[in-house]
């Protein structure tokens, strides 16, 4: 399938919408009332620091909603207003935030049901409105919706589209796309659908396994078993790793994506020589600006003298997980929560560990004066951050009174 030609054809269809419906000003006012926070703005104005009683809060200087997320949420709200009576679906969560997705349900915007691990598009009828989320949708899903004559509202983040363009370039010159990402993540599923040959590599450990295979060969069956769910159909590591290009899931750790690119570049230079490097390796900068800014701000924040760190974001939010990883690598007690209700009575907190498990930690909030670092992922509204801060301040004030 010529995915580039299909996408161009789709974008010319009268059923395809990507620029909103002219309700931007009204929707902006609504979003401000529902998701923004006067307290967070006050903290920004005070050099990202808040002092309340014996609690000092340091906010990261870049956190929360990014432009792409704001755009996607605004377009979803606009869609409901523009199609007040039509049935509206979303192919995935609009963004990885539970409160925003709950708001979608309250607006009678439904999610495509999942049966046995697969989306059931049978529920979608001709003429229904279907929103593609900020992470994008696979080209196969777009094709199916187009064939059903659905009205498609595409909120895909332009940075994700930039990655799709990169893998299209790899495909055009018969390079294999090495995609730094999580093979189950909807963004990576979408990206791989636009690629030709591809291999999805999660981390540096897997990257080193692949480059060792490129240089020294290895057990083909073991390789294919290891990446059975993370490679294109018919992938052959003995042939398909001769020419590679680097791409990434936009929410992955920037430094790891860069490191991965360098190790593949060095490998191809070692195997084929510097004069032949450009015939065997390509790399385009597809690291999202917003992801990079939030990670850089987190790196600055963890250099301060913090007693603990709170990272706020959806538990299935990859960019939030990367922020949590930065704190834990510095040895700072850090808790990834998605809302203030995870802060429980009796000085307990329910939080997500890096391996995905939920854990309840006792006595997480130290006695006396404390300094707390706080950041949030790109899908987290400011109002959620405010709620967490107020809960911490309230708990500390109660402890002092007792």
GROMACS .gro file of C-alpha atoms in nm:
model
  402
    1UNK     CA    1   0.000   0.000   0.000
    2UNK     CA    2   0.126   0.348  -0.088
    3UNK     CA    3   0.059   0.504   0.253
    4UNK     CA    4   0.179   0.847   0.146
    5UNK     CA    5  -0.061   0.856  -0.149
    6UNK     CA    6  -0.347   0.731   0.069
    7UNK     CA    7  -0.284   1.000   0.331
    8UNK     CA    8  -0.274   1.268   0.060
    9UNK     CA    9  -0.602   1.140  -0.085
   10UNK     CA   10  -0.765   1.126   0.258
   11UNK     CA   11  -0.663   1.482   0.338
   12UNK     CA   12  -0.837   1.602   0.022
   13UNK     CA   13  -1.166   1.435   0.118
   14UNK     CA   14  -1.459   1.649   0.232
   15UNK     CA   15  -1.498   1.407   0.526
   16UNK     CA   16  -1.151   1.486   0.660
   17UNK     CA   17  -1.100   1.768   0.912
   18UNK     CA   18  -0.774   1.884   1.069
   19UNK     CA   19  -0.813   2.258   1.127
   20UNK     CA   20  -1.109   2.284   1.362
   21UNK     CA   21  -1.453   2.425   1.293
   22UNK     CA   22  -1.432   2.794   1.380
   23UNK     CA   23  -1.529   2.770   1.747
   24UNK     CA   24  -1.176   2.828   1.879
   25UNK     CA   25  -1.243   3.138   2.090
   26UNK     CA   26  -1.545   2.991   2.267
   27UNK     CA   27  -1.371   2.659   2.329
   28UNK     CA   28  -1.057   2.834   2.461
   29UNK     CA   29  -1.268   3.001   2.730
   30UNK     CA   30  -1.424   2.667   2.824
   31UNK     CA   31  -1.088   2.489   2.844
   32UNK     CA   32  -0.945   2.768   3.057
   33UNK     CA   33  -1.228   2.735   3.308
   34UNK     CA   34  -1.202   2.355   3.324
   35UNK     CA   35  -0.828   2.290   3.315
   36UNK     CA   36  -0.624   2.598   3.405
   37UNK     CA   37  -0.527   2.706   3.757
   38UNK     CA   38  -0.477   3.047   3.918
   39UNK     CA   39  -0.250   2.888   4.179
   40UNK     CA   40  -0.019   2.741   3.916
   41UNK     CA   41  -0.002   3.077   3.741
   42UNK     CA   42   0.085   3.238   4.076
   43UNK     CA   43   0.369   2.987   4.124
   44UNK     CA   44   0.498   3.058   3.773
   45UNK     CA   45   0.502   3.428   3.854
   46UNK     CA   46   0.703   3.359   4.173
   47UNK     CA   47   0.993   3.193   3.994
   48UNK     CA   48   0.821   2.852   4.005
   49UNK     CA   49   0.837   2.838   4.387
   50UNK     CA   50   0.562   2.828   4.651
   51UNK     CA   51   0.610   2.854   5.028
   52UNK     CA   52   0.319   2.737   5.245
   53UNK     CA   53   0.385   2.675   5.614
   54UNK     CA   54   0.661   2.414   5.637
   55UNK     CA   55   0.627   2.312   5.272
   56UNK     CA   56   0.836   2.452   4.989
   57UNK     CA   57   0.724   2.356   4.640
   58UNK     CA   58   0.958   2.381   4.342
   59UNK     CA   59   0.783   2.342   4.007
   60UNK     CA   60   0.973   2.238   3.698
   61UNK     CA   61   0.998   2.533   3.459
   62UNK     CA   62   0.837   2.333   3.177
   63UNK     CA   63   0.557   2.093   3.263
   64UNK     CA   64   0.199   2.001   3.185
   65UNK     CA   65  -0.006   2.049   2.870
   66UNK     CA   66   0.203   2.088   2.556
   67UNK     CA   67   0.077   2.264   2.245
   68UNK     CA   68  -0.005   1.939   2.067
   69UNK     CA   69  -0.214   1.815   2.359
   70UNK     CA   70  -0.397   2.148   2.397
   71UNK     CA   71  -0.472   2.139   2.026
   72UNK     CA   72  -0.607   1.782   2.038
   73UNK     CA   73  -0.832   1.849   2.338
   74UNK     CA   74  -0.958   2.175   2.188
   75UNK     CA   75  -1.041   2.001   1.859
   76UNK     CA   76  -1.231   1.729   2.046
   77UNK     CA   77  -1.439   1.994   2.226
   78UNK     CA   78  -1.494   2.176   1.897
   79UNK     CA   79  -1.605   1.853   1.733
   80UNK     CA   80  -1.874   1.798   1.994
   81UNK     CA   81  -1.998   2.154   1.950
   82UNK     CA   82  -1.995   2.135   1.570
   83UNK     CA   83  -2.172   1.797   1.562
   84UNK     CA   84  -2.417   1.831   1.853
   85UNK     CA   85  -2.636   1.531   1.763
   86UNK     CA   86  -2.403   1.296   1.575
   87UNK     CA   87  -2.247   0.993   1.737
   88UNK     CA   88  -1.880   1.067   1.802
   89UNK     CA   89  -1.603   0.813   1.861
   90UNK     CA   90  -1.233   0.830   1.948
   91UNK     CA   91  -1.000   0.555   1.829
   92UNK     CA   92  -0.797   0.577   2.154
   93UNK     CA   93  -0.783   0.799   2.460
   94UNK     CA   94  -0.765   1.156   2.331
   95UNK     CA   95  -0.458   1.202   2.556
   96UNK     CA   96  -0.318   0.999   2.844
   97UNK     CA   97  -0.500   1.172   3.127
   98UNK     CA   98  -0.790   1.011   3.317
   99UNK     CA   99  -0.975   1.334   3.401
  100UNK     CA  100  -0.969   1.458   3.041
  101UNK     CA  101  -1.084   1.121   2.907
  102UNK     CA  102  -1.363   1.110   3.167
  103UNK     CA  103  -1.469   1.453   3.044
  104UNK     CA  104  -1.493   1.310   2.692
  105UNK     CA  105  -1.734   1.044   2.816
  106UNK     CA  106  -1.942   1.309   2.994
  107UNK     CA  107  -1.966   1.491   2.659
  108UNK     CA  108  -2.095   1.165   2.505
  109UNK     CA  109  -1.778   1.112   2.305
  110UNK     CA  110  -1.729   0.734   2.307
  111UNK     CA  111  -1.416   0.521   2.281
  112UNK     CA  112  -1.392   0.240   2.028
  113UNK     CA  113  -1.447  -0.078   2.233
  114UNK     CA  114  -1.165  -0.330   2.259
  115UNK     CA  115  -1.245  -0.701   2.239
  116UNK     CA  116  -0.970  -0.959   2.289
  117UNK     CA  117  -0.703  -0.695   2.255
  118UNK     CA  118  -0.842  -0.566   1.923
  119UNK     CA  119  -1.056  -0.262   1.852
  120UNK     CA  120  -1.408  -0.339   1.738
  121UNK     CA  121  -1.487  -0.091   1.461
  122UNK     CA  122  -1.809  -0.278   1.385
  123UNK     CA  123  -1.989  -0.035   1.619
  124UNK     CA  124  -1.899   0.260   1.394
  125UNK     CA  125  -2.160   0.340   1.130
  126UNK     CA  126  -2.140   0.531   0.805
  127UNK     CA  127  -2.167   0.903   0.876
  128UNK     CA  128  -2.044   0.877   1.236
  129UNK     CA  129  -1.777   1.121   1.347
  130UNK     CA  130  -1.445   0.966   1.451
  131UNK     CA  131  -1.166   1.155   1.625
  132UNK     CA  132  -0.806   1.044   1.575
  133UNK     CA  133  -0.618   1.125   1.901
  134UNK     CA  134  -0.299   1.323   1.955
  135UNK     CA  135  -0.093   1.002   1.920
  136UNK     CA  136  -0.239   0.938   1.575
  137UNK     CA  137  -0.398   0.625   1.432
  138UNK     CA  138  -0.268   0.351   1.210
  139UNK     CA  139  -0.304   0.387   0.837
  140UNK     CA  140  -0.520   0.071   0.837
  141UNK     CA  141  -0.762   0.232   1.084
  142UNK     CA  142  -0.779   0.547   0.872
  143UNK     CA  143  -0.848   0.338   0.562
  144UNK     CA  144  -1.127   0.147   0.736
  145UNK     CA  145  -1.292   0.468   0.858
  146UNK     CA  146  -1.259   0.625   0.516
  147UNK     CA  147  -1.428   0.323   0.356
  148UNK     CA  148  -1.713   0.358   0.608
  149UNK     CA  149  -1.759   0.721   0.494
  150UNK     CA  150  -1.703   0.848   0.847
  151UNK     CA  151  -1.631   1.211   0.920
  152UNK     CA  152  -1.269   1.200   1.038
  153UNK     CA  153  -1.134   1.465   1.278
  154UNK     CA  154  -0.756   1.430   1.287
  155UNK     CA  155  -0.592   1.573   1.602
  156UNK     CA  156  -0.258   1.396   1.543
  157UNK     CA  157   0.026   1.600   1.687
  158UNK     CA  158   0.244   1.751   1.411
  159UNK     CA  159   0.552   1.607   1.583
  160UNK     CA  160   0.407   1.258   1.540
  161UNK     CA  161   0.338   1.337   1.175
  162UNK     CA  162   0.702   1.442   1.144
  163UNK     CA  163   0.810   1.094   1.255
  164UNK     CA  164   0.574   0.941   0.999
  165UNK     CA  165   0.743   1.149   0.730
  166UNK     CA  166   1.082   1.018   0.846
  167UNK     CA  167   0.982   0.651   0.817
  168UNK     CA  168   0.823   0.724   0.478
  169UNK     CA  169   1.164   0.852   0.364
  170UNK     CA  170   1.331   0.537   0.496
  171UNK     CA  171   1.079   0.325   0.306
  172UNK     CA  172   1.130   0.517  -0.017
  173UNK     CA  173   1.501   0.430  -0.027
  174UNK     CA  174   1.453   0.078   0.115
  175UNK     CA  175   1.601   0.143   0.459
  176UNK     CA  176   1.476  -0.038   0.768
  177UNK     CA  177   1.332   0.200   1.028
  178UNK     CA  178   1.476   0.143   1.375
  179UNK     CA  179   1.202   0.288   1.593
  180UNK     CA  180   1.294   0.374   1.952
  181UNK     CA  181   0.969   0.307   2.134
  182UNK     CA  182   0.725   0.066   2.295
  183UNK     CA  183   0.569  -0.169   2.042
  184UNK     CA  184   0.229  -0.165   2.217
  185UNK     CA  185   0.208   0.214   2.243
  186UNK     CA  186  -0.054   0.355   2.006
  187UNK     CA  187   0.186   0.613   1.867
  188UNK     CA  188   0.442   0.349   1.775
  189UNK     CA  189   0.169   0.125   1.631
  190UNK     CA  190   0.067   0.417   1.409
  191UNK     CA  191   0.426   0.502   1.312
  192UNK     CA  192   0.511   0.145   1.220
  193UNK     CA  193   0.203   0.130   0.997
  194UNK     CA  194   0.358   0.402   0.778
  195UNK     CA  195   0.698   0.230   0.767
  196UNK     CA  196   0.818  -0.034   0.526
  197UNK     CA  197   1.059  -0.265   0.707
  198UNK     CA  198   1.088  -0.176   1.074
  199UNK     CA  199   1.230  -0.292   1.406
  200UNK     CA  200   1.103  -0.145   1.733
  201UNK     CA  201   1.377  -0.115   1.995
  202UNK     CA  202   1.277  -0.036   2.354
  203UNK     CA  203   1.606   0.060   2.520
  204UNK     CA  204   1.983   0.062   2.496
  205UNK     CA  205   2.007  -0.300   2.608
  206UNK     CA  206   1.804  -0.407   2.305
  207UNK     CA  207   1.993  -0.165   2.082
  208UNK     CA  208   2.324  -0.320   2.184
  209UNK     CA  209   2.186  -0.666   2.108
  210UNK     CA  210   2.090  -0.550   1.757
  211UNK     CA  211   2.421  -0.379   1.678
  212UNK     CA  212   2.611  -0.684   1.801
  213UNK     CA  213   2.407  -0.891   1.557
  214UNK     CA  214   2.489  -0.646   1.277
  215UNK     CA  215   2.863  -0.668   1.347
  216UNK     CA  216   2.901  -1.031   1.447
  217UNK     CA  217   2.593  -1.218   1.333
  218UNK     CA  218   2.411  -1.447   1.573
  219UNK     CA  219   2.123  -1.681   1.626
  220UNK     CA  220   1.856  -1.576   1.374
  221UNK     CA  221   1.576  -1.769   1.546
  222UNK     CA  222   1.665  -1.613   1.883
  223UNK     CA  223   1.662  -1.266   1.726
  224UNK     CA  224   1.323  -1.317   1.565
  225UNK     CA  225   1.180  -1.459   1.888
  226UNK     CA  226   1.311  -1.161   2.084
  227UNK     CA  227   1.148  -0.909   1.847
  228UNK     CA  228   0.852  -1.122   1.738
  229UNK     CA  229   0.601  -0.848   1.826
  230UNK     CA  230   0.830  -0.561   1.737
  231UNK     CA  231   0.923  -0.605   1.372
  232UNK     CA  232   0.763  -0.591   1.028
  233UNK     CA  233   0.616  -0.908   0.875
  234UNK     CA  234   0.882  -1.126   0.714
  235UNK     CA  235   1.164  -0.937   0.882
  236UNK     CA  236   1.505  -1.095   0.813
  237UNK     CA  237   1.784  -0.969   1.044
  238UNK     CA  238   2.050  -1.104   0.807
  239UNK     CA  239   1.928  -0.883   0.521
  240UNK     CA  240   1.715  -0.607   0.668
  241UNK     CA  241   1.981  -0.455   0.895
  242UNK     CA  242   2.222  -0.361   0.615
  243UNK     CA  243   2.063  -0.015   0.572
  244UNK     CA  244   1.890   0.149   0.868
  245UNK     CA  245   1.731   0.479   0.961
  246UNK     CA  246   1.648   0.605   1.311
  247UNK     CA  247   1.303   0.718   1.423
  248UNK     CA  248   1.137   0.738   1.762
  249UNK     CA  249   0.820   0.745   1.964
  250UNK     CA  250   0.812   1.117   2.047
  251UNK     CA  251   0.766   1.062   2.421
  252UNK     CA  252   1.077   0.852   2.480
  253UNK     CA  253   1.378   0.976   2.676
  254UNK     CA  254   1.560   1.222   2.452
  255UNK     CA  255   1.909   1.127   2.570
  256UNK     CA  256   1.841   0.758   2.505
  257UNK     CA  257   1.712   0.824   2.152
  258UNK     CA  258   2.027   1.028   2.079
  259UNK     CA  259   2.248   0.759   2.229
  260UNK     CA  260   2.072   0.495   2.023
  261UNK     CA  261   2.127   0.695   1.705
  262UNK     CA  262   2.498   0.727   1.781
  263UNK     CA  263   2.549   0.357   1.851
  264UNK     CA  264   2.384   0.261   1.519
  265UNK     CA  265   2.584   0.527   1.335
  266UNK     CA  266   2.912   0.397   1.484
  267UNK     CA  267   2.813   0.040   1.403
  268UNK     CA  268   2.744   0.112   1.037
  269UNK     CA  269   3.065   0.314   1.012
  270UNK     CA  270   3.261   0.026   1.163
  271UNK     CA  271   3.104  -0.231   0.932
  272UNK     CA  272   3.101  -0.035   0.605
  273UNK     CA  273   3.359   0.241   0.656
  274UNK     CA  274   3.312   0.619   0.679
  275UNK     CA  275   3.290   0.670   0.303
  276UNK     CA  276   2.994   0.431   0.278
  277UNK     CA  277   2.814   0.549   0.594
  278UNK     CA  278   2.549   0.752   0.412
  279UNK     CA  279   2.459   0.445   0.206
  280UNK     CA  280   2.378   0.248   0.521
  281UNK     CA  281   2.257   0.496   0.785
  282UNK     CA  282   2.012   0.786   0.805
  283UNK     CA  283   1.895   0.994   1.097
  284UNK     CA  284   1.643   1.279   1.111
  285UNK     CA  285   1.575   1.479   1.427
  286UNK     CA  286   1.228   1.364   1.530
  287UNK     CA  287   1.259   1.439   1.904
  288UNK     CA  288   0.955   1.643   2.011
  289UNK     CA  289   1.037   1.994   2.136
  290UNK     CA  290   0.784   1.971   2.421
  291UNK     CA  291   0.917   1.634   2.538
  292UNK     CA  292   1.270   1.770   2.527
  293UNK     CA  293   1.177   2.087   2.718
  294UNK     CA  294   1.007   1.891   2.996
  295UNK     CA  295   1.297   1.651   3.030
  296UNK     CA  296   1.549   1.938   3.035
  297UNK     CA  297   1.343   2.118   3.301
  298UNK     CA  298   1.331   1.796   3.505
  299UNK     CA  299   1.709   1.763   3.481
  300UNK     CA  300   1.739   2.114   3.624
  301UNK     CA  301   1.484   2.048   3.897
  302UNK     CA  302   1.652   1.734   4.032
  303UNK     CA  303   1.973   1.934   4.085
  304UNK     CA  304   1.799   2.123   4.365
  305UNK     CA  305   1.803   1.998   4.723
  306UNK     CA  306   1.473   1.807   4.721
  307UNK     CA  307   1.334   1.582   4.991
  308UNK     CA  308   1.103   1.412   4.746
  309UNK     CA  309   0.962   1.438   4.396
  310UNK     CA  310   0.604   1.411   4.271
  311UNK     CA  311   0.555   1.331   3.901
  312UNK     CA  312   0.195   1.376   3.788
  313UNK     CA  313   0.052   1.212   3.478
  314UNK     CA  314  -0.154   0.927   3.341
  315UNK     CA  315  -0.022   0.584   3.434
  316UNK     CA  316  -0.009   0.494   3.063
  317UNK     CA  317   0.170   0.818   2.974
  318UNK     CA  318   0.512   0.740   2.830
  319UNK     CA  319   0.650   1.093   2.860
  320UNK     CA  320   0.551   1.101   3.230
  321UNK     CA  321   0.732   0.771   3.287
  322UNK     CA  322   1.049   0.919   3.137
  323UNK     CA  323   1.030   1.211   3.383
  324UNK     CA  324   0.992   0.967   3.671
  325UNK     CA  325   1.296   0.774   3.549
  326UNK     CA  326   1.511   1.089   3.565
  327UNK     CA  327   1.424   1.142   3.934
  328UNK     CA  328   1.479   0.781   4.033
  329UNK     CA  329   1.815   0.769   3.856
  330UNK     CA  330   1.924   1.058   4.085
  331UNK     CA  331   1.822   0.860   4.394
  332UNK     CA  332   1.542   1.102   4.487
  333UNK     CA  333   1.233   0.948   4.652
  334UNK     CA  334   0.982   0.997   4.372
  335UNK     CA  335   0.616   0.909   4.329
  336UNK     CA  336   0.429   0.893   3.998
  337UNK     CA  337   0.059   0.961   4.056
  338UNK     CA  338  -0.221   1.051   3.817
  339UNK     CA  339  -0.443   1.253   4.051
  340UNK     CA  340  -0.460   1.384   4.407
  341UNK     CA  341  -0.682   1.096   4.524
  342UNK     CA  342  -0.374   0.872   4.511
  343UNK     CA  343  -0.258   1.058   4.824
  344UNK     CA  344  -0.429   0.851   5.092
  345UNK     CA  345  -0.503   0.901   5.459
  346UNK     CA  346  -0.256   0.781   5.721
  347UNK     CA  347   0.048   0.920   5.535
  348UNK     CA  348   0.016   0.667   5.253
  349UNK     CA  349   0.044   0.718   4.878
  350UNK     CA  350  -0.057   0.492   4.592
  351UNK     CA  351   0.182   0.533   4.301
  352UNK     CA  352   0.302   0.368   3.983
  353UNK     CA  353   0.647   0.211   3.974
  354UNK     CA  354   0.859   0.211   3.658
  355UNK     CA  355   0.770  -0.152   3.591
  356UNK     CA  356   0.403  -0.055   3.578
  357UNK     CA  357   0.303  -0.199   3.914
  358UNK     CA  358   0.087   0.003   4.154
  359UNK     CA  359   0.228   0.026   4.504
  360UNK     CA  360   0.117   0.182   4.833
  361UNK     CA  361   0.403   0.339   5.027
  362UNK     CA  362   0.366   0.418   5.398
  363UNK     CA  363   0.512   0.726   5.569
  364UNK     CA  364   0.609   0.884   5.239
  365UNK     CA  365   0.574   1.242   5.363
  366UNK     CA  366   0.863   1.336   5.597
  367UNK     CA  367   0.811   1.524   5.924
  368UNK     CA  368   0.912   1.887   5.964
  369UNK     CA  369   1.006   2.125   5.688
  370UNK     CA  370   1.016   1.967   5.344
  371UNK     CA  371   1.113   2.068   4.993
  372UNK     CA  372   0.905   1.900   4.722
  373UNK     CA  373   0.980   1.900   4.352
  374UNK     CA  374   0.678   1.873   4.124
  375UNK     CA  375   0.643   1.819   3.753
  376UNK     CA  376   0.375   1.680   3.526
  377UNK     CA  377   0.358   1.506   3.191
  378UNK     CA  378   0.248   1.674   2.869
  379UNK     CA  379  -0.108   1.541   2.906
  380UNK     CA  380  -0.170   1.677   3.257
  381UNK     CA  381  -0.391   1.985   3.310
  382UNK     CA  382  -0.270   2.253   3.552
  383UNK     CA  383  -0.579   2.204   3.768
  384UNK     CA  384  -0.467   1.849   3.849
  385UNK     CA  385  -0.126   1.981   3.959
  386UNK     CA  386  -0.300   2.238   4.180
  387UNK     CA  387  -0.509   1.966   4.346
  388UNK     CA  388  -0.195   1.764   4.429
  389UNK     CA  389  -0.015   2.067   4.575
  390UNK     CA  390  -0.315   2.163   4.789
  391UNK     CA  391  -0.343   1.806   4.919
  392UNK     CA  392   0.024   1.797   5.024
  393UNK     CA  393   0.002   2.137   5.195
  394UNK     CA  394  -0.319   2.031   5.373
  395UNK     CA  395  -0.162   1.708   5.500
  396UNK     CA  396   0.144   1.889   5.634
  397UNK     CA  397  -0.071   2.154   5.803
  398UNK     CA  398  -0.285   1.882   5.965
  399UNK     CA  399   0.027   1.703   6.090
  400UNK     CA  400   0.153   2.024   6.254
  401UNK     CA  401  -0.182   2.082   6.428
  402UNK     CA  402  -0.190   1.726   6.560
   0.00000   0.00000   0.00000
